[in-house]
């Protein structure tokens, strides 16, 4: 447990710094002009899932690198293969970002908002390519037991985006935001790769592509990116369904979704930290022991977030809305949101456990079932039972994923060896 906490705490802090940066950026854009904030929201609707999918694909490196913790230099060929794969994924994400302006026009977004984008899509496409070109250095640092150094990369990236957005956005609007994002990406990649080079005591280089090994990495990495896209897509459908109810409930759903992000930070940090520990564990019993510990810590982390919300209650929610009706609606639904978050924390650990076993394709299948059912049910549920029904459905969907991913992890971990204790 101590080992997991030592690895998870720096990841948690890096996530917190990233969230702080996002809040500052949103505030700066909102103060600049409403149309600027609206255009950025249109952009992030594609950028967020694209960048998260790239990050998810890079996390697939962990089970391949983790066994080399005691001799990180032995993982160099794997890292070079990963750089080719990550570059391809980054280029795909960049292409999606460049398609935002024409897609926005087709979707009926006002021309004033589309015109406000300017060169931002090109700057953010470059940001994704830069992010991907880092070759998953932060993932590798976690895998070889250097997670503390990930925090330096996050701090550098967040400080860069905050300072440049404060300086540039008031002068040149969204173009300044794009420059700030690109510069923050460069800062993060440079720092993380310097830390990795110091840990390896040699440069990584790129090397010639080994196609068979790249495909082997892709079988673990690409399904991870797929699960992210499925989750983002389904949450987008649920948000749309919430907007079909009424203005008060739509606003309450937006606040609840934001609060969910806060409660899940610690859980996600623990889940990510558990992957290298499971990948290094010898035997089914040891792998399951790490998984159980990670699940306990993840649910405990979500519970601490839940306790904070229950204690702070109305004053905290008042930071998001000054409408008494919206605040009352949020407070009434907080228990459902917390139940959904704790189930989500538990299923995340099981999903990352499957990644540690190099079975992320199975996790993708379970996500397709769980979130696919949610996507299909969202609009009719909202029409019949409103956002209360939506949050009940989300809690049920996450509970279903706990069962599916837990059963999948148990089945695949049993194949590690024939140990009757571990089976």
mmCIF file of N, CA and C in Angstrom, residues 79-176:
data_model
loop_
_atom_site.group_PDB
_atom_site.id
_atom_site.type_symbol
_atom_site.label_atom_id
_atom_site.label_comp_id
_atom_site.label_asym_id
_atom_site.label_seq_id
_atom_site.Cartn_x
_atom_site.Cartn_y
_atom_site.Cartn_z
ATOM 1 N N UNK A 79 10.950 1.830 -25.878
ATOM 2 C CA UNK A 79 10.652 3.260 -25.912
ATOM 3 C C UNK A 79 10.756 3.809 -27.323
ATOM 4 N N UNK A 80 11.729 3.322 -28.077
ATOM 5 C CA UNK A 80 11.871 3.791 -29.459
ATOM 6 C C UNK A 80 10.693 3.342 -30.317
ATOM 7 N N UNK A 81 10.256 2.096 -30.104
ATOM 8 C CA UNK A 81 9.062 1.627 -30.826
ATOM 9 C C UNK A 81 7.845 2.470 -30.453
ATOM 10 N N UNK A 82 7.750 2.798 -29.154
ATOM 11 C CA UNK A 82 6.602 3.566 -28.681
ATOM 12 C C UNK A 82 6.563 4.958 -29.295
ATOM 13 N N UNK A 83 7.712 5.531 -29.561
ATOM 14 C CA UNK A 83 7.739 6.879 -30.150
ATOM 15 C C UNK A 83 7.141 6.885 -31.552
ATOM 16 N N UNK A 84 7.355 5.818 -32.304
ATOM 17 C CA UNK A 84 6.731 5.736 -33.625
ATOM 18 C C UNK A 84 5.219 5.607 -33.487
ATOM 19 N N UNK A 85 4.778 4.760 -32.571
ATOM 20 C CA UNK A 85 3.343 4.563 -32.374
ATOM 21 C C UNK A 85 2.675 5.843 -31.877
ATOM 22 N N UNK A 86 3.276 6.494 -30.889
ATOM 23 C CA UNK A 86 2.671 7.699 -30.324
ATOM 24 C C UNK A 86 2.587 8.818 -31.347
ATOM 25 N N UNK A 87 3.581 8.886 -32.243
ATOM 26 C CA UNK A 87 3.544 9.916 -33.284
ATOM 27 C C UNK A 87 2.365 9.692 -34.223
ATOM 28 N N UNK A 88 2.089 8.440 -34.573
ATOM 29 C CA UNK A 88 0.949 8.128 -35.438
ATOM 30 C C UNK A 88 -0.370 8.494 -34.755
ATOM 31 N N UNK A 89 -0.481 8.164 -33.469
ATOM 32 C CA UNK A 89 -1.704 8.500 -32.721
ATOM 33 C C UNK A 89 -1.862 10.014 -32.610
ATOM 34 N N UNK A 90 -0.753 10.710 -32.360
ATOM 35 C CA UNK A 90 -0.801 12.171 -32.270
ATOM 36 C C UNK A 90 -1.221 12.827 -33.573
ATOM 37 N N UNK A 91 -0.734 12.299 -34.690
ATOM 38 C CA UNK A 91 -1.121 12.841 -36.002
ATOM 39 C C UNK A 91 -2.609 12.636 -36.253
ATOM 40 N N UNK A 92 -3.142 11.486 -35.824
ATOM 41 C CA UNK A 92 -4.583 11.238 -35.982
ATOM 42 C C UNK A 92 -5.386 12.238 -35.149
ATOM 43 N N UNK A 93 -4.937 12.489 -33.919
ATOM 44 C CA UNK A 93 -5.613 13.474 -33.074
ATOM 45 C C UNK A 93 -5.530 14.874 -33.652
ATOM 46 N N UNK A 94 -4.362 15.218 -34.215
ATOM 47 C CA UNK A 94 -4.182 16.539 -34.823
ATOM 48 C C UNK A 94 -5.128 16.724 -36.009
ATOM 49 N N UNK A 95 -5.301 15.674 -36.801
ATOM 50 C CA UNK A 95 -6.215 15.742 -37.945
ATOM 51 C C UNK A 95 -7.650 15.994 -37.477
ATOM 52 N N UNK A 96 -8.052 15.326 -36.382
ATOM 53 C CA UNK A 96 -9.394 15.533 -35.835
ATOM 54 C C UNK A 96 -9.583 16.983 -35.392
ATOM 55 N N UNK A 97 -8.552 17.561 -34.771
ATOM 56 C CA UNK A 97 -8.632 18.953 -34.314
ATOM 57 C C UNK A 97 -8.763 19.912 -35.492
ATOM 58 N N UNK A 98 -8.043 19.632 -36.570
ATOM 59 C CA UNK A 98 -8.110 20.501 -37.746
ATOM 60 C C UNK A 98 -9.484 20.458 -38.419
ATOM 61 N N UNK A 99 -10.239 19.411 -38.153
ATOM 62 C CA UNK A 99 -11.571 19.285 -38.764
ATOM 63 C C UNK A 99 -12.648 20.046 -37.992
ATOM 64 N N UNK A 100 -12.293 20.662 -36.868
ATOM 65 C CA UNK A 100 -13.295 21.329 -36.031
ATOM 66 C C UNK A 100 -14.033 22.456 -36.764
ATOM 67 N N UNK A 101 -13.344 23.402 -37.437
ATOM 68 C CA UNK A 101 -14.095 24.495 -38.080
ATOM 69 C C UNK A 101 -15.154 24.023 -39.080
ATOM 70 N N UNK A 102 -14.817 23.140 -40.046
ATOM 71 C CA UNK A 102 -15.884 22.703 -40.962
ATOM 72 C C UNK A 102 -16.988 21.925 -40.257
ATOM 73 N N UNK A 103 -16.629 21.098 -39.265
ATOM 74 C CA UNK A 103 -17.652 20.356 -38.532
ATOM 75 C C UNK A 103 -18.554 21.298 -37.749
ATOM 76 N N UNK A 104 -17.975 22.351 -37.194
ATOM 77 C CA UNK A 104 -18.775 23.319 -36.434
ATOM 78 C C UNK A 104 -19.785 24.015 -37.340
ATOM 79 N N UNK A 105 -19.349 24.362 -38.547
ATOM 80 C CA UNK A 105 -20.269 25.020 -39.484
ATOM 81 C C UNK A 105 -21.421 24.088 -39.866
ATOM 82 N N UNK A 106 -21.086 22.827 -40.136
ATOM 83 C CA UNK A 106 -22.120 21.850 -40.508
ATOM 84 C C UNK A 106 -23.090 21.631 -39.354
ATOM 85 N N UNK A 107 -22.574 21.708 -38.119
ATOM 86 C CA UNK A 107 -23.401 21.451 -36.935
ATOM 87 C C UNK A 107 -24.275 22.635 -36.553
ATOM 88 N N UNK A 108 -24.125 23.754 -37.251
ATOM 89 C CA UNK A 108 -24.970 24.902 -36.971
ATOM 90 C C UNK A 108 -24.417 25.867 -35.956
ATOM 91 N N UNK A 109 -23.112 25.762 -35.637
ATOM 92 C CA UNK A 109 -22.499 26.716 -34.718
ATOM 93 C C UNK A 109 -22.483 28.090 -35.408
ATOM 94 N N UNK A 110 -22.863 29.164 -34.699
ATOM 95 C CA UNK A 110 -22.889 30.498 -35.310
ATOM 96 C C UNK A 110 -21.557 30.869 -35.956
ATOM 97 N N UNK A 111 -21.620 31.539 -37.112
ATOM 98 C CA UNK A 111 -20.418 31.901 -37.855
ATOM 99 C C UNK A 111 -19.502 32.809 -37.045
ATOM 100 N N UNK A 112 -20.096 33.619 -36.184
ATOM 101 C CA UNK A 112 -19.289 34.492 -35.337
ATOM 102 C C UNK A 112 -18.348 33.670 -34.445
ATOM 103 N N UNK A 113 -18.867 32.553 -33.924
ATOM 104 C CA UNK A 113 -18.074 31.691 -33.044
ATOM 105 C C UNK A 113 -17.000 30.957 -33.847
ATOM 106 N N UNK A 114 -17.390 30.446 -35.020
ATOM 107 C CA UNK A 114 -16.421 29.726 -35.869
ATOM 108 C C UNK A 114 -15.309 30.662 -36.320
ATOM 109 N N UNK A 115 -15.680 31.889 -36.708
ATOM 110 C CA UNK A 115 -14.681 32.852 -37.156
ATOM 111 C C UNK A 115 -13.709 33.240 -36.060
ATOM 112 N N UNK A 116 -14.162 33.163 -34.812
ATOM 113 C CA UNK A 116 -13.307 33.513 -33.682
ATOM 114 C C UNK A 116 -12.146 32.529 -33.505
ATOM 115 N N UNK A 117 -12.312 31.316 -34.057
ATOM 116 C CA UNK A 117 -11.271 30.288 -33.886
ATOM 117 C C UNK A 117 -9.938 30.716 -34.492
ATOM 118 N N UNK A 118 -9.966 31.348 -35.669
ATOM 119 C CA UNK A 118 -8.727 31.802 -36.308
ATOM 120 C C UNK A 118 -7.720 30.679 -36.480
ATOM 121 N N UNK A 119 -6.450 30.914 -36.125
ATOM 122 C CA UNK A 119 -5.416 29.875 -36.284
ATOM 123 C C UNK A 119 -5.368 28.879 -35.121
ATOM 124 N N UNK A 120 -6.317 28.981 -34.180
ATOM 125 C CA UNK A 120 -6.276 28.102 -33.007
ATOM 126 C C UNK A 120 -6.235 26.614 -33.362
ATOM 127 N N UNK A 121 -7.050 26.120 -34.316
ATOM 128 C CA UNK A 121 -6.972 24.682 -34.633
ATOM 129 C C UNK A 121 -5.570 24.235 -35.043
ATOM 130 N N UNK A 122 -4.858 25.052 -35.815
ATOM 131 C CA UNK A 122 -3.500 24.691 -36.242
ATOM 132 C C UNK A 122 -2.533 24.670 -35.061
ATOM 133 N N UNK A 123 -2.682 25.630 -34.165
ATOM 134 C CA UNK A 123 -1.801 25.672 -32.992
ATOM 135 C C UNK A 123 -2.045 24.473 -32.074
ATOM 136 N N UNK A 124 -3.322 24.104 -31.900
ATOM 137 C CA UNK A 124 -3.631 22.968 -31.035
ATOM 138 C C UNK A 124 -3.288 21.641 -31.705
ATOM 139 N N UNK A 125 -3.369 21.591 -33.028
ATOM 140 C CA UNK A 125 -2.921 20.385 -33.735
ATOM 141 C C UNK A 125 -1.418 20.183 -33.523
ATOM 142 N N UNK A 126 -0.666 21.284 -33.584
ATOM 143 C CA UNK A 126 0.776 21.206 -33.295
ATOM 144 C C UNK A 126 1.011 20.784 -31.848
ATOM 145 N N UNK A 127 0.180 21.288 -30.945
ATOM 146 C CA UNK A 127 0.305 20.896 -29.536
ATOM 147 C C UNK A 127 0.163 19.381 -29.380
ATOM 148 N N UNK A 128 -0.820 18.787 -30.061
ATOM 149 C CA UNK A 128 -1.020 17.341 -29.962
ATOM 150 C C UNK A 128 0.167 16.569 -30.516
ATOM 151 N N UNK A 129 0.710 17.052 -31.630
ATOM 152 C CA UNK A 129 1.880 16.380 -32.214
ATOM 153 C C UNK A 129 3.070 16.466 -31.249
ATOM 154 N N UNK A 130 3.258 17.641 -30.641
ATOM 155 C CA UNK A 130 4.346 17.803 -29.668
ATOM 156 C C UNK A 130 4.133 16.870 -28.479
ATOM 157 N N UNK A 131 2.902 16.833 -27.971
ATOM 158 C CA UNK A 131 2.568 15.975 -26.836
ATOM 159 C C UNK A 131 2.883 14.516 -27.155
ATOM 160 N N UNK A 132 2.465 14.082 -28.349
ATOM 161 C CA UNK A 132 2.697 12.695 -28.748
ATOM 162 C C UNK A 132 4.170 12.405 -28.994
ATOM 163 N N UNK A 133 4.897 13.405 -29.485
ATOM 164 C CA UNK A 133 6.316 13.197 -29.793
ATOM 165 C C UNK A 133 7.146 12.935 -28.545
ATOM 166 N N UNK A 134 6.580 13.266 -27.365
ATOM 167 C CA UNK A 134 7.285 12.971 -26.119
ATOM 168 C C UNK A 134 7.439 11.497 -25.858
ATOM 169 N N UNK A 135 6.672 10.676 -26.600
ATOM 170 C CA UNK A 135 6.822 9.234 -26.503
ATOM 171 C C UNK A 135 6.393 8.651 -25.174
ATOM 172 N N UNK A 136 5.497 9.330 -24.460
ATOM 173 C CA UNK A 136 5.017 8.783 -23.200
ATOM 174 C C UNK A 136 6.053 8.809 -22.096
ATOM 175 N N UNK A 137 6.883 9.849 -22.066
ATOM 176 C CA UNK A 137 7.947 9.923 -21.059
ATOM 177 C C UNK A 137 7.390 9.878 -19.640
ATOM 178 N N UNK A 138 6.255 10.549 -19.392
ATOM 179 C CA UNK A 138 5.691 10.536 -18.039
ATOM 180 C C UNK A 138 5.232 9.134 -17.650
ATOM 181 N N UNK A 139 4.634 8.410 -18.598
ATOM 182 C CA UNK A 139 4.219 7.031 -18.330
ATOM 183 C C UNK A 139 5.415 6.164 -17.977
ATOM 184 N N UNK A 140 6.499 6.355 -18.714
ATOM 185 C CA UNK A 140 7.710 5.566 -18.466
ATOM 186 C C UNK A 140 8.297 5.895 -17.106
ATOM 187 N N UNK A 141 8.292 7.176 -16.731
ATOM 188 C CA UNK A 141 8.811 7.564 -15.419
ATOM 189 C C UNK A 141 8.031 6.884 -14.295
ATOM 190 N N UNK A 142 6.714 6.817 -14.438
ATOM 191 C CA UNK A 142 5.898 6.124 -13.437
ATOM 192 C C UNK A 142 6.232 4.631 -13.437
ATOM 193 N N UNK A 143 6.387 4.056 -14.625
ATOM 194 C CA UNK A 143 6.626 2.619 -14.743
ATOM 195 C C UNK A 143 7.950 2.194 -14.117
ATOM 196 N N UNK A 144 8.946 3.076 -14.132
ATOM 197 C CA UNK A 144 10.253 2.707 -13.571
ATOM 198 C C UNK A 144 10.453 3.270 -12.162
ATOM 199 N N UNK A 145 9.341 3.705 -11.536
ATOM 200 C CA UNK A 145 9.410 4.146 -10.153
ATOM 201 C C UNK A 145 9.897 5.563 -9.951
ATOM 202 N N UNK A 146 9.739 6.433 -10.947
ATOM 203 C CA UNK A 146 10.185 7.827 -10.827
ATOM 204 C C UNK A 146 8.988 8.780 -10.936
ATOM 205 N N UNK A 147 7.876 8.426 -10.310
ATOM 206 C CA UNK A 147 6.658 9.226 -10.484
ATOM 207 C C UNK A 147 6.777 10.630 -9.914
ATOM 208 N N UNK A 148 7.675 10.847 -8.948
ATOM 209 C CA UNK A 148 7.838 12.198 -8.403
ATOM 210 C C UNK A 148 8.251 13.185 -9.481
ATOM 211 N N UNK A 149 9.019 12.724 -10.455
ATOM 212 C CA UNK A 149 9.509 13.624 -11.499
ATOM 213 C C UNK A 149 8.413 14.034 -12.475
ATOM 214 N N UNK A 150 7.310 13.268 -12.471
ATOM 215 C CA UNK A 150 6.170 13.651 -13.313
ATOM 216 C C UNK A 150 5.607 14.989 -12.853
ATOM 217 N N UNK A 151 5.674 15.240 -11.553
ATOM 218 C CA UNK A 151 5.142 16.495 -11.012
ATOM 219 C C UNK A 151 5.874 17.703 -11.571
ATOM 220 N N UNK A 152 7.196 17.596 -11.771
ATOM 221 C CA UNK A 152 7.960 18.720 -12.331
ATOM 222 C C UNK A 152 7.477 19.062 -13.736
ATOM 223 N N UNK A 153 7.206 18.022 -14.513
ATOM 224 C CA UNK A 153 6.695 18.248 -15.870
ATOM 225 C C UNK A 153 5.344 18.955 -15.830
ATOM 226 N N UNK A 154 4.466 18.499 -14.936
ATOM 227 C CA UNK A 154 3.138 19.109 -14.821
ATOM 228 C C UNK A 154 3.226 20.556 -14.355
ATOM 229 N N UNK A 155 4.091 20.811 -13.380
ATOM 230 C CA UNK A 155 4.255 22.182 -12.883
ATOM 231 C C UNK A 155 4.777 23.115 -13.973
ATOM 232 N N UNK A 156 5.748 22.630 -14.753
ATOM 233 C CA UNK A 156 6.299 23.452 -15.837
ATOM 234 C C UNK A 156 5.237 23.765 -16.875
ATOM 235 N N UNK A 157 4.464 22.749 -17.240
ATOM 236 C CA UNK A 157 3.415 22.930 -18.246
ATOM 237 C C UNK A 157 2.333 23.889 -17.755
ATOM 238 N N UNK A 158 1.882 23.685 -16.503
ATOM 239 C CA UNK A 158 0.811 24.526 -15.962
ATOM 240 C C UNK A 158 1.271 25.966 -15.780
ATOM 241 N N UNK A 159 2.475 26.163 -15.260
ATOM 242 C CA UNK A 159 2.991 27.530 -15.074
ATOM 243 C C UNK A 159 3.093 28.256 -16.406
ATOM 244 N N UNK A 160 3.534 27.535 -17.446
ATOM 245 C CA UNK A 160 3.676 28.148 -18.774
ATOM 246 C C UNK A 160 2.327 28.590 -19.326
ATOM 247 N N UNK A 161 1.319 27.704 -19.238
ATOM 248 C CA UNK A 161 0.021 28.040 -19.821
ATOM 249 C C UNK A 161 -0.656 29.166 -19.037
ATOM 250 N N UNK A 162 -0.473 29.209 -17.708
ATOM 251 C CA UNK A 162 -1.091 30.277 -16.914
ATOM 252 C C UNK A 162 -0.462 31.628 -17.238
ATOM 253 N N UNK A 163 0.858 31.682 -17.215
ATOM 254 C CA UNK A 163 1.547 32.955 -17.448
ATOM 255 C C UNK A 163 1.262 33.478 -18.859
ATOM 256 N N UNK A 164 1.411 32.606 -19.866
ATOM 257 C CA UNK A 164 1.228 33.069 -21.245
ATOM 258 C C UNK A 164 -0.226 33.416 -21.547
ATOM 259 N N UNK A 165 -1.170 32.678 -20.967
ATOM 260 C CA UNK A 165 -2.576 33.024 -21.214
ATOM 261 C C UNK A 165 -2.922 34.376 -20.589
ATOM 262 N N UNK A 166 -2.387 34.650 -19.400
ATOM 263 C CA UNK A 166 -2.630 35.945 -18.762
ATOM 264 C C UNK A 166 -2.032 37.089 -19.569
ATOM 265 N N UNK A 167 -0.895 36.828 -20.226
ATOM 266 C CA UNK A 167 -0.216 37.874 -20.995
ATOM 267 C C UNK A 167 -0.798 38.014 -22.395
ATOM 268 N N UNK A 168 -1.062 36.887 -23.070
ATOM 269 C CA UNK A 168 -1.389 36.922 -24.492
ATOM 270 C C UNK A 168 -2.879 37.034 -24.804
ATOM 271 N N UNK A 169 -3.736 36.368 -24.024
ATOM 272 C CA UNK A 169 -5.164 36.369 -24.352
ATOM 273 C C UNK A 169 -5.756 37.778 -24.369
ATOM 274 N N UNK A 170 -5.461 38.644 -23.374
ATOM 275 C CA UNK A 170 -6.024 40.000 -23.446
ATOM 276 C C UNK A 170 -5.584 40.775 -24.687
ATOM 277 N N UNK A 171 -4.452 40.400 -25.272
ATOM 278 C CA UNK A 171 -3.930 41.119 -26.437
ATOM 279 C C UNK A 171 -4.394 40.524 -27.766
ATOM 280 N N UNK A 172 -4.328 39.198 -27.885
ATOM 281 C CA UNK A 172 -4.625 38.588 -29.199
ATOM 282 C C UNK A 172 -5.661 37.474 -29.111
ATOM 283 N N UNK A 173 -6.396 37.403 -28.015
ATOM 284 C CA UNK A 173 -7.513 36.478 -27.908
ATOM 285 C C UNK A 173 -7.123 35.011 -27.988
ATOM 286 N N UNK A 174 -7.921 34.244 -28.774
ATOM 287 C CA UNK A 174 -7.724 32.794 -28.846
ATOM 288 C C UNK A 174 -6.384 32.402 -29.451
ATOM 289 N N UNK A 175 -5.850 33.232 -30.312
ATOM 290 C CA UNK A 175 -4.521 32.931 -30.857
ATOM 291 C C UNK A 175 -3.494 32.867 -29.730
ATOM 292 N N UNK A 176 -3.617 33.786 -28.782
ATOM 293 C CA UNK A 176 -2.737 33.766 -27.616
ATOM 294 C C UNK A 176 -2.923 32.502 -26.794
#
